[in-house]
Coordinates of C-alpha atoms in Angstrom, one line a residue:
Chain A
M1 CA -5.6 -35.0 11.5
S2 CA -2.7 -33.5 9.6
E3 CA 0.7 -33.1 11.1
K4 CA 1.7 -30.5 13.7
M5 CA 3.3 -27.5 12.0
A6 CA 3.7 -23.8 12.2
T7 CA 1.4 -21.8 9.9
R8 CA 4.5 -20.0 8.6
Q9 CA 6.0 -23.3 7.6
A10 CA 2.8 -24.1 5.7
Y11 CA 3.1 -20.7 4.0
G12 CA 6.6 -21.4 2.8
E13 CA 5.6 -24.8 1.4
V14 CA 2.4 -23.6 -0.3
L15 CA 4.2 -20.5 -1.7
A16 CA 6.8 -22.7 -3.4
E17 CA 4.0 -24.9 -4.9
L18 CA 2.1 -21.8 -6.1
G19 CA 5.2 -20.4 -7.6
E20 CA 5.6 -23.5 -9.8
K21 CA 2.0 -23.4 -11.0
N22 CA 1.7 -19.6 -11.4
Q23 CA 4.5 -17.8 -13.1
N24 CA 2.8 -14.5 -12.3
I25 CA 3.6 -14.8 -8.6
V26 CA 6.3 -12.4 -7.3
V27 CA 7.5 -12.6 -3.7
L28 CA 9.0 -9.8 -1.6
D29 CA 10.5 -9.9 1.9
A30 CA 12.3 -7.5 4.3
D31 CA 15.4 -9.4 5.4
L32 CA 13.4 -12.1 7.3
S33 CA 13.0 -14.7 4.5
K34 CA 14.4 -17.5 6.6
S35 CA 11.9 -16.7 9.4
T36 CA 8.8 -15.9 7.2
M37 CA 9.8 -19.0 5.1
T38 CA 9.7 -17.1 1.8
A39 CA 13.3 -18.4 1.5
V40 CA 11.7 -21.6 0.2
F41 CA 10.3 -19.7 -2.8
A42 CA 13.5 -17.7 -3.1
G43 CA 15.5 -20.8 -3.4
K44 CA 13.4 -22.2 -6.2
Y45 CA 12.5 -19.0 -8.1
P46 CA 15.3 -16.4 -7.4
E47 CA 14.3 -14.3 -10.4
R48 CA 10.9 -13.7 -8.9
F49 CA 12.0 -13.0 -5.4
F50 CA 13.0 -9.5 -4.3
N51 CA 14.5 -8.7 -0.9
M52 CA 13.8 -5.1 0.1
G53 CA 16.1 -5.3 3.1
I54 CA 15.0 -3.8 6.4
S55 CA 12.6 -1.3 5.0
E56 CA 9.0 -2.4 5.6
Q57 CA 7.3 0.8 4.3
N58 CA 9.1 0.4 1.0
L59 CA 8.4 -3.3 1.0
Y60 CA 4.7 -2.5 0.7
G61 CA 5.0 0.5 -1.5
V62 CA 7.1 -1.6 -4.0
A63 CA 4.6 -4.5 -3.6
A64 CA 1.8 -2.1 -4.8
G65 CA 3.8 -1.0 -7.8
I66 CA 4.6 -4.6 -8.9
A67 CA 1.0 -5.6 -8.3
H68 CA -0.3 -2.8 -10.5
S69 CA 2.0 -4.0 -13.2
G70 CA -0.1 -7.2 -13.4
K71 CA 1.5 -9.5 -10.9
T72 CA 0.2 -11.4 -7.9
V73 CA 2.5 -10.2 -5.1
F74 CA 3.2 -12.0 -1.8
A75 CA 5.0 -9.6 0.6
S76 CA 6.1 -10.8 4.0
T77 CA 7.6 -9.7 7.2
F78 CA 6.7 -10.0 10.9
A79 CA 3.1 -9.0 11.7
M80 CA 4.3 -6.2 14.0
F81 CA 6.2 -4.5 11.1
A82 CA 3.6 -5.2 8.4
A83 CA 0.4 -4.2 10.1
G84 CA 2.0 -1.8 12.5
R85 CA 4.9 -0.1 11.0
A86 CA 3.7 -0.1 7.4
F87 CA 0.0 0.4 8.2
E88 CA -0.5 3.7 6.3
I89 CA 1.4 2.4 3.2
I90 CA -0.8 -0.7 3.2
R91 CA -3.9 1.5 3.7
N92 CA -3.2 4.0 0.9
S93 CA -1.0 2.2 -1.6
I94 CA -2.5 -1.3 -1.3
G95 CA -6.0 -0.9 0.2
Y96 CA -7.1 2.3 -1.4
T97 CA -5.8 1.2 -4.8
K98 CA -7.1 -2.4 -4.4
A99 CA -3.7 -3.7 -5.2
N100 CA -3.3 -7.5 -5.7
V101 CA -1.0 -7.9 -2.8
K102 CA -1.1 -10.8 -0.2
I103 CA 0.4 -9.6 3.0
C104 CA 1.5 -12.8 4.7
A105 CA 2.6 -11.6 8.1
T106 CA 4.3 -14.1 10.4
H107 CA 5.3 -14.2 14.1
A108 CA 1.9 -12.8 15.2
G109 CA 0.7 -12.8 18.7
V110 CA 2.4 -13.4 22.1
T111 CA 3.6 -16.9 21.0
V112 CA 6.5 -15.2 19.3
G113 CA 7.7 -15.5 22.9
E114 CA 11.1 -14.4 24.0
D115 CA 11.4 -11.3 21.8
G116 CA 9.0 -9.7 24.2
G117 CA 6.2 -7.1 24.0
S118 CA 7.8 -4.9 21.3
H119 CA 7.6 -7.8 18.8
Q120 CA 4.3 -9.4 19.8
S121 CA 1.7 -8.2 17.3
I122 CA -1.6 -8.1 19.2
E123 CA -3.4 -5.4 17.2
D124 CA -2.9 -6.5 13.6
L125 CA -6.4 -8.0 13.1
A126 CA -8.0 -4.9 14.4
L127 CA -5.8 -2.6 12.2
M128 CA -6.2 -4.7 9.0
R129 CA -10.0 -5.2 9.3
T130 CA -10.6 -1.4 9.3
I131 CA -9.1 -1.1 5.8
P132 CA -12.0 -1.1 3.3
G133 CA -11.9 -4.1 1.0
M134 CA -9.1 -5.9 2.9
T135 CA -9.7 -9.6 3.4
V136 CA -8.3 -10.7 6.7
I137 CA -7.4 -14.4 7.4
S138 CA -6.1 -16.0 10.6
P139 CA -5.6 -19.8 10.0
S140 CA -5.7 -22.2 12.9
D141 CA -3.4 -24.9 11.6
G142 CA -0.9 -25.7 8.8
M143 CA -3.4 -27.4 6.5
S144 CA -6.0 -24.6 6.7
A145 CA -3.2 -22.1 6.2
K146 CA -2.2 -23.9 3.0
L147 CA -5.7 -24.1 1.6
L148 CA -6.6 -20.5 2.5
I149 CA -3.4 -19.1 1.0
Q150 CA -4.0 -21.0 -2.2
Q151 CA -7.5 -19.3 -2.3
A152 CA -6.0 -15.9 -1.4
A153 CA -3.7 -16.2 -4.5
E154 CA -6.8 -16.6 -6.7
L155 CA -8.5 -13.5 -5.2
D156 CA -8.0 -10.3 -7.1
G157 CA -7.3 -7.8 -4.3
P158 CA -5.5 -7.2 -1.0
V159 CA -5.4 -10.0 1.6
Y160 CA -3.9 -10.0 5.0
V161 CA -2.9 -13.5 6.3
R162 CA -1.9 -13.8 10.0
L163 CA 0.6 -16.6 10.6
G164 CA 2.3 -17.9 13.7
R165 CA 5.9 -18.8 14.7
A166 CA 5.3 -21.9 16.8
A167 CA 4.1 -25.4 15.6
V168 CA 0.4 -26.0 16.2
P169 CA -1.6 -29.3 16.2
G170 CA -3.2 -30.3 12.9
L171 CA -7.0 -29.9 12.7
Y172 CA -7.7 -30.3 9.1
E173 CA -7.0 -32.7 6.2
A174 CA -6.1 -31.8 2.6
D175 CA -9.7 -32.5 1.5
S176 CA -11.3 -30.5 4.3
D177 CA -14.0 -28.0 3.3
I178 CA -12.2 -24.7 4.0
Q179 CA -13.3 -21.5 2.2
I180 CA -12.4 -17.9 2.7
G181 CA -15.3 -16.2 4.3
K182 CA -16.9 -19.3 5.7
G183 CA -16.5 -20.4 9.4
N184 CA -16.0 -24.0 10.2
C185 CA -17.9 -25.7 13.0
V186 CA -15.1 -28.0 14.2
K187 CA -17.2 -29.5 17.0
D188 CA -21.0 -29.4 17.4
G189 CA -22.6 -28.6 20.7
S190 CA -25.8 -27.3 22.1
D191 CA -25.2 -25.3 25.3
Y192 CA -22.6 -22.7 24.5
T193 CA -20.5 -21.7 21.5
V194 CA -16.8 -20.7 21.4
I195 CA -15.9 -18.7 18.3
A196 CA -12.1 -18.9 18.0
T197 CA -9.4 -18.0 15.6
G198 CA -5.8 -19.0 15.1
I199 CA -4.1 -21.0 17.8
M200 CA -7.1 -20.5 20.1
V201 CA -9.2 -23.0 18.1
N202 CA -7.2 -25.8 19.5
E203 CA -7.5 -24.4 23.0
A204 CA -11.3 -24.2 22.5
L205 CA -11.4 -27.9 21.5
I206 CA -9.5 -28.8 24.7
A207 CA -12.0 -26.6 26.7
A208 CA -14.9 -28.5 25.1
E209 CA -13.5 -31.8 26.3
T210 CA -13.2 -30.5 29.8
L211 CA -16.7 -29.1 29.8
E212 CA -18.1 -32.2 28.3
K213 CA -17.1 -34.1 31.4
E214 CA -19.2 -31.7 33.5
G215 CA -22.1 -32.2 31.2
I216 CA -21.8 -28.9 29.3
S217 CA -22.0 -29.2 25.5
L218 CA -19.8 -26.8 23.7
R219 CA -19.9 -25.8 20.1
V220 CA -16.5 -24.8 18.6
I221 CA -16.3 -22.6 15.5
D222 CA -13.1 -21.8 13.7
I223 CA -13.4 -18.3 12.3
H224 CA -10.3 -18.4 10.0
T225 CA -11.6 -15.4 8.0
I226 CA -12.0 -12.3 10.2
K227 CA -13.2 -10.3 7.3
P228 CA -15.5 -10.8 5.5
I229 CA -16.8 -12.6 8.6
D230 CA -19.3 -15.5 8.3
K231 CA -22.4 -13.8 9.7
D232 CA -24.6 -16.9 9.2
I233 CA -22.6 -19.2 11.4
I234 CA -22.4 -16.6 14.2
I235 CA -26.2 -15.8 14.1
K236 CA -27.0 -19.5 14.1
A237 CA -24.8 -20.0 17.2
A238 CA -26.3 -17.0 18.9
K239 CA -29.8 -18.3 18.4
E240 CA -29.1 -22.0 19.0
T241 CA -26.9 -21.8 22.1
K242 CA -27.1 -19.9 25.4
G243 CA -24.1 -17.6 24.9
I244 CA -20.8 -17.1 23.0
V245 CA -17.2 -16.9 24.0
T246 CA -14.8 -15.4 21.5
A247 CA -11.1 -16.5 21.7
E248 CA -8.1 -14.9 20.0
E249 CA -4.4 -14.4 20.6
H250 CA -4.9 -10.7 20.1
T251 CA -6.2 -7.8 22.1
V252 CA -10.0 -8.0 22.7
L253 CA -10.2 -4.4 21.4
G254 CA -11.1 -4.4 17.8
G255 CA -10.3 -8.0 16.7
L256 CA -12.4 -11.2 16.4
G257 CA -14.4 -10.5 19.6
S258 CA -15.4 -7.1 18.3
A259 CA -16.3 -8.4 14.9
V260 CA -18.5 -11.2 16.4
A261 CA -20.1 -8.7 18.8
E262 CA -20.9 -6.4 15.8
V263 CA -22.8 -9.3 14.1
V264 CA -24.5 -10.5 17.3
V265 CA -25.8 -7.1 18.5
Q266 CA -27.3 -6.3 15.2
N267 CA -28.9 -9.7 14.5
A268 CA -29.3 -11.9 17.5
P269 CA -28.4 -10.3 20.8
T270 CA -26.9 -12.7 23.3
K271 CA -24.3 -12.8 26.0
I272 CA -20.7 -12.7 24.9
A273 CA -17.5 -13.1 26.9
F274 CA -14.1 -12.2 25.3
V275 CA -11.0 -14.2 25.7
G276 CA -7.9 -12.4 24.6
L277 CA -5.4 -9.8 25.8
Q278 CA -7.2 -7.4 28.1
D279 CA -5.7 -4.0 27.1
S280 CA -2.2 -5.2 27.9
F281 CA 1.1 -5.6 26.2
G282 CA 3.0 -8.9 26.4
E283 CA 6.5 -9.6 27.7
S284 CA 9.3 -12.1 27.2
G285 CA 8.8 -15.7 28.1
K286 CA 8.1 -19.1 26.7
P287 CA 4.9 -19.2 24.6
A288 CA 3.2 -21.6 27.1
E289 CA 4.1 -19.3 30.0
L290 CA 2.7 -16.3 28.2
L291 CA -0.5 -18.0 27.2
V292 CA -1.2 -18.7 30.9
K293 CA -0.2 -15.2 32.1
Y294 CA -2.4 -13.4 29.5
G295 CA -5.4 -15.7 29.9
L296 CA -5.2 -17.5 26.6
T297 CA -5.6 -21.1 27.6
A298 CA -8.3 -23.7 27.5
A299 CA -8.9 -23.1 31.2
D300 CA -9.5 -19.5 30.5
I301 CA -12.1 -20.4 27.9
V302 CA -13.7 -22.8 30.4
S303 CA -14.0 -20.0 33.0
A304 CA -15.4 -17.6 30.4
V305 CA -18.1 -20.1 29.4
K306 CA -19.0 -20.5 33.0
S307 CA -19.2 -16.7 33.5
L308 CA -21.9 -16.4 30.9
Chain B
M1 CA 3.5 7.5 -29.3
R2 CA 6.4 9.9 -28.6
M3 CA 5.5 13.4 -29.7
N4 CA 7.9 15.8 -31.3
I5 CA 6.8 19.3 -31.0
D6 CA 8.9 22.5 -31.2
Y7 CA 9.7 24.4 -28.1
Q8 CA 7.4 27.3 -29.1
Q9 CA 4.5 24.8 -29.1
L10 CA 5.6 23.4 -25.8
E11 CA 5.6 26.9 -24.3
K12 CA 2.0 27.3 -25.3
V13 CA 1.1 23.9 -23.8
A14 CA 2.8 24.9 -20.5
R15 CA 0.9 28.1 -20.5
D16 CA -2.4 26.4 -21.0
I17 CA -1.6 24.0 -18.2
R18 CA -0.8 26.9 -15.9
V19 CA -4.0 28.6 -16.7
D20 CA -6.0 25.5 -15.9
I21 CA -4.1 25.1 -12.6
I22 CA -5.4 28.5 -11.6
K23 CA -8.9 27.8 -12.8
Q24 CA -9.1 24.4 -11.1
T25 CA -8.0 25.7 -7.7
F26 CA -10.3 28.8 -8.0
H27 CA -13.4 26.8 -8.9
A28 CA -12.7 24.3 -6.2
N29 CA -11.8 27.0 -3.7
S30 CA -9.0 24.7 -2.5
G31 CA -6.1 22.8 -3.8
H32 CA -2.4 23.3 -4.3
P33 CA -1.5 25.9 -6.9
G34 CA 2.1 26.8 -5.9
G35 CA 3.7 23.4 -6.3
S36 CA 1.6 22.7 -9.4
L37 CA 2.8 25.8 -11.2
S38 CA 6.4 25.0 -10.4
A39 CA 6.0 21.6 -12.1
A40 CA 4.2 22.7 -15.2
D41 CA 7.2 22.9 -17.5
I42 CA 8.5 19.5 -16.3
M43 CA 5.1 17.9 -16.9
T44 CA 4.8 19.5 -20.3
V45 CA 8.1 18.0 -21.5
L46 CA 7.2 14.6 -20.0
Y47 CA 3.8 14.3 -21.6
F48 CA 4.3 16.3 -24.9
H49 CA 7.8 15.2 -25.7
E50 CA 9.5 12.5 -23.6
M51 CA 7.0 9.8 -22.7
N52 CA 5.7 7.0 -24.9
V53 CA 2.0 7.1 -24.1
D54 CA -1.2 6.7 -26.0
P55 CA -4.3 8.5 -24.4
A56 CA -6.6 6.5 -26.6
E57 CA -5.2 3.4 -24.9
P58 CA -4.2 4.4 -21.4
K59 CA -3.3 0.8 -20.4
K60 CA -1.3 -0.1 -23.5
Y61 CA 1.4 -2.6 -23.0
G62 CA 4.9 -1.2 -23.1
R63 CA 3.8 2.4 -22.4
D64 CA 5.9 4.7 -20.2
K65 CA 4.3 5.4 -16.8
F66 CA 4.3 8.6 -14.7
V67 CA 3.7 8.7 -11.0
L68 CA 3.0 12.0 -9.3
S69 CA 4.6 11.2 -5.9
K70 CA 4.0 14.8 -4.8
G71 CA 0.3 14.0 -5.2
H72 CA -1.0 17.3 -3.8
A73 CA 0.1 18.9 -7.1
S74 CA -2.8 17.1 -8.7
P75 CA -4.0 20.2 -10.6
V76 CA -0.9 20.1 -12.8
L77 CA -1.4 16.4 -13.5
Y78 CA -5.0 16.8 -14.3
A79 CA -4.4 19.7 -16.6
T80 CA -1.6 17.9 -18.4
L81 CA -3.7 14.7 -18.8
A82 CA -6.7 16.7 -20.1
H83 CA -4.6 18.7 -22.6
R84 CA -2.9 15.5 -23.7
G85 CA -6.3 13.9 -24.5
Y86 CA -7.0 11.5 -21.6
F87 CA -10.3 13.1 -20.8
P88 CA -12.1 16.3 -21.8
T89 CA -10.8 19.6 -20.4
E90 CA -14.4 20.3 -19.2
E91 CA -13.8 17.7 -16.4
L92 CA -11.3 20.1 -14.9
S93 CA -14.1 22.3 -13.5
G94 CA -15.1 19.4 -11.3
F95 CA -11.8 19.3 -9.5
R96 CA -12.3 18.4 -5.8
K97 CA -16.0 18.5 -6.1
F98 CA -18.4 15.8 -5.0
G99 CA -19.1 13.3 -7.8
S100 CA -16.1 14.3 -10.0
I101 CA -13.4 11.9 -11.1
L102 CA -10.8 14.5 -10.1
Q103 CA -10.2 13.9 -6.4
G104 CA -8.1 16.2 -4.3
H105 CA -5.3 13.8 -4.7
P106 CA -4.9 11.5 -7.8
D107 CA -7.0 8.3 -7.7
M108 CA -5.9 5.7 -10.3
K109 CA -9.3 4.0 -10.0
K110 CA -11.1 7.1 -11.2
V111 CA -8.9 9.0 -13.7
P112 CA -7.7 7.6 -17.0
G113 CA -3.9 8.0 -17.3
V114 CA -3.3 8.1 -13.5
E115 CA -1.0 5.1 -12.9
M116 CA -0.9 5.3 -9.1
S117 CA -3.0 6.9 -6.4
T118 CA -0.8 9.2 -4.5
G119 CA -0.8 12.0 -2.0
S120 CA 0.6 10.4 1.1
L121 CA 4.2 11.6 0.5
G122 CA 6.9 9.2 -0.4
Q123 CA 4.6 6.3 -1.4
G124 CA 4.4 7.2 -5.0
F125 CA 8.1 6.9 -5.4
S126 CA 8.2 3.6 -3.6
S127 CA 5.5 2.2 -6.0
S128 CA 7.3 3.5 -9.0
V129 CA 10.3 1.4 -7.9
G130 CA 7.9 -1.5 -7.9
M131 CA 6.7 -0.7 -11.4
A132 CA 10.3 -0.5 -12.6
I133 CA 11.2 -3.8 -11.0
A134 CA 8.1 -5.4 -12.7
N135 CA 9.1 -4.0 -16.1
K136 CA 12.6 -5.4 -15.7
L137 CA 11.2 -8.8 -14.8
D138 CA 8.9 -8.8 -17.8
K139 CA 11.5 -7.2 -20.2
N140 CA 8.8 -4.6 -20.7
P141 CA 10.4 -1.6 -22.5
G142 CA 8.2 0.9 -20.7
R143 CA 10.1 3.4 -18.5
I144 CA 8.9 4.9 -15.2
F145 CA 9.0 8.6 -14.3
A146 CA 8.3 9.8 -10.8
L147 CA 7.9 13.5 -9.8
L148 CA 8.9 14.2 -6.3
G149 CA 8.7 17.3 -4.2
D150 CA 11.8 18.6 -2.4
G151 CA 10.0 18.7 0.9
E152 CA 8.9 15.1 0.2
L153 CA 12.5 14.0 0.4
Q154 CA 12.1 14.4 4.1
E155 CA 10.1 11.1 4.2
G156 CA 12.1 8.1 5.1
I157 CA 10.4 5.8 2.6
I158 CA 12.0 8.0 -0.2
W159 CA 15.5 6.8 0.9
E160 CA 14.3 3.2 1.4
A161 CA 13.0 3.3 -2.2
A162 CA 16.2 5.0 -3.5
M163 CA 18.3 2.2 -1.9
A164 CA 16.2 -0.5 -3.6
A165 CA 16.2 1.4 -7.0
A166 CA 20.0 1.4 -7.1
H167 CA 20.4 -2.1 -5.7
Y168 CA 18.2 -3.5 -8.5
K169 CA 19.9 -1.3 -11.1
L170 CA 16.7 0.3 -12.3
D171 CA 18.0 2.3 -15.3
N172 CA 14.3 2.3 -16.5
L173 CA 13.5 4.6 -13.6
V174 CA 13.8 8.4 -13.6
A175 CA 13.0 10.5 -10.6
I176 CA 12.5 14.3 -11.0
V177 CA 12.7 16.5 -8.0
D178 CA 10.7 19.7 -8.2
W179 CA 13.2 21.7 -6.2
N180 CA 11.1 24.9 -5.4
G181 CA 12.7 25.2 -2.0
L182 CA 9.4 25.8 -0.1
Q183 CA 7.1 23.6 2.0
I184 CA 4.1 24.4 4.1
D185 CA 5.9 25.8 7.1
G186 CA 8.4 27.8 5.0
K187 CA 11.8 27.2 3.4
N188 CA 12.9 23.6 3.3
E189 CA 16.3 24.8 4.6
E190 CA 14.7 26.2 7.7
V191 CA 12.1 23.5 8.4
I192 CA 14.6 20.7 8.0
T193 CA 17.2 20.6 5.4
V194 CA 17.8 17.6 3.0
N195 CA 20.9 19.2 1.5
P196 CA 23.3 18.2 0.1
V197 CA 20.7 16.5 -2.0
D198 CA 23.2 15.6 -4.9
E199 CA 25.6 13.9 -2.6
K200 CA 22.7 12.0 -1.0
F201 CA 21.4 10.6 -4.3
K202 CA 24.9 10.0 -5.6
S203 CA 25.8 8.0 -2.5
F204 CA 22.6 6.1 -2.9
G205 CA 23.8 5.0 -6.4
F206 CA 21.9 7.4 -8.6
H207 CA 23.1 9.3 -11.7
V208 CA 22.3 12.9 -10.8
I209 CA 21.5 15.7 -13.4
H210 CA 20.8 19.3 -12.6
V211 CA 18.5 21.5 -14.7
D212 CA 16.6 24.8 -14.7
G213 CA 13.2 23.4 -14.2
H214 CA 11.7 26.1 -16.3
S215 CA 13.9 25.6 -19.3
L216 CA 12.0 23.2 -21.6
K217 CA 15.2 22.6 -23.5
E218 CA 17.3 21.7 -20.4
I219 CA 14.5 19.4 -19.1
A220 CA 14.3 17.6 -22.5
E221 CA 18.0 17.2 -22.7
A222 CA 18.1 15.8 -19.2
F223 CA 15.6 13.1 -20.2
E224 CA 17.9 12.3 -23.1
E225 CA 20.8 11.9 -20.8
A226 CA 18.7 9.7 -18.4
R227 CA 17.8 7.5 -21.3
A228 CA 21.5 6.8 -22.0
Q229 CA 22.2 5.7 -18.4
K230 CA 22.8 2.0 -18.0
G231 CA 22.8 0.1 -14.8
K232 CA 21.6 2.8 -12.5
P233 CA 18.6 5.0 -11.9
T234 CA 18.6 8.7 -12.7
V235 CA 17.4 11.7 -10.6
I236 CA 16.9 15.0 -12.2
V237 CA 17.1 17.8 -9.7
A238 CA 15.0 20.6 -11.3
K239 CA 15.4 24.0 -9.8
T240 CA 12.0 25.7 -9.9
L241 CA 10.1 28.6 -8.6
K242 CA 7.0 27.9 -6.5
G243 CA 4.0 29.6 -8.1
K244 CA 6.0 30.2 -11.3
G245 CA 4.2 32.5 -13.7
V246 CA 1.9 34.3 -11.3
S247 CA 3.6 37.3 -9.8
Y248 CA 1.9 37.3 -6.4
M249 CA 2.5 33.6 -5.9
E250 CA 6.1 33.3 -7.0
G251 CA 8.4 32.2 -4.1
K252 CA 5.7 32.4 -1.5
A253 CA 5.2 29.4 0.8
G254 CA 1.7 30.7 1.6
W255 CA 0.5 29.6 -1.8
H256 CA 1.3 25.9 -1.2
G257 CA -2.3 25.0 -0.4
K258 CA -4.5 28.1 -0.9
A259 CA -6.9 28.9 -3.6
P260 CA -6.9 32.3 -5.3
S261 CA -9.9 34.6 -5.0
E262 CA -11.8 35.6 -8.1
A263 CA -9.9 38.8 -8.6
E264 CA -6.6 37.0 -7.9
A265 CA -7.5 34.2 -10.3
K266 CA -8.4 36.7 -13.1
Q267 CA -5.1 38.5 -12.6
A268 CA -3.2 35.3 -12.7
V269 CA -4.8 34.1 -15.9
E270 CA -4.1 37.6 -17.4
E271 CA -0.5 37.4 -16.4
L272 CA -0.1 34.0 -17.9
G273 CA -1.6 35.2 -21.2
G274 CA -4.6 33.0 -21.0
E275 CA -8.4 33.7 -21.4
W276 CA -10.7 33.9 -18.4

């Protein structure tokens, strides 16, 4: 297992590496470079870093203009302000024009913690996956974040990458087989399947250990690419196991759970339970407290499996 | 290639563009004639005098780029591009129709010469700031021109973009405001005023020039003045008349987004001195 690290930390590191290899990369931020970790790139390549200040709409409008001038643009801010505040700019200036912009949005989900509900982006996956042609990625650990961002840089077109604030346990190694658009079966099992994304993959693995002791075999799949989603791995799970639980640090309306349900209902109908925020905003608190309150723990996954 | 044509020839081009604005909106039975007619002289000077572009090679390195931030004025852009040679003028009859390259609002993926898809107000200007930043970074000599509506200045992103343009000293960027004074609900001044617009742009770090937006000579001279500016972007506030050239449309907010009937269209073409 690789070391424990926040996916935003991994972003900062890999961006600096990419900047060295690829002179065509330009990075933009909106006054949060020390938090989004684009400051690492800015320190090494100041001539290719542009701070747009606290103006997220313009951040993405400018990103589109630079991308259409032949650059690969990484444009970062907090997920709330990227996917939420700048949604229509991203939709029309980046999505509609197929601009080569990588929206690497940090501080997603309730684990941003103390800032409270106004800053906890729990709708971004749903918003971003509705934009035609947008690739949507939600890595589960630092290493997969690095590998996926490297691949995103090679893709010609818009990509949304959801990153977290808090350090998460390492799940993958540098030579792990991680590919955009392909789910990873991180633990095989025969009774039920948990399809998780982001920090919930680790919770799912803990849930699997608990259920194993009770004689229930759980398959755990990391869906790090929400769009295009890996239909094959979902259909296989629907057919080979008795039911599916989806798990995401996001509202259950429109995100991973909905994406999985769309695949299942059209190809291999089975029972699904949805772990995520249940039509609710978050609040201030420590990440661990919030995960418990909003039903985002391994114990909640265990209950959901048993409810099937 | 930068073209040098005399003003008499430019007048003729502007007239042809106006005639095609009327024909496009009539055939589509929709579209935005008022704000297209007000911008026809500005577009004529840009594409037939000021800008370094090559229709035979629309993506040529080092070219100047134009962004129609007030994207609903697509008829004036399409007519200008067609007359400049980017695509056959016959295409204009497909405007807003299913299967045509000429979408209601400009689509860069469909139309040769369109540098940015626009229509959602304010976004085109923001992207033109990005293009100017990229050209500075690459030491690309191409300059960026963005046409804005006066109503469009009510969008917050305009001022975010203006801030960035001045901060990054984008003297390769020229914004032109088509100041026709009218928006959908009436006079800008009455809907919500953006005046004093000069002081606003000046305080945001722009070099500000005023022109009569229907004087080809004044417009051309303003572009010369913009070219001489170093270290700051320029905005040209062009005083125009909405619906310019068509008697029953001039100064009428109602002609923002309404197509003329056949009789109205014929009258307009006649008034403009064109052929039906």
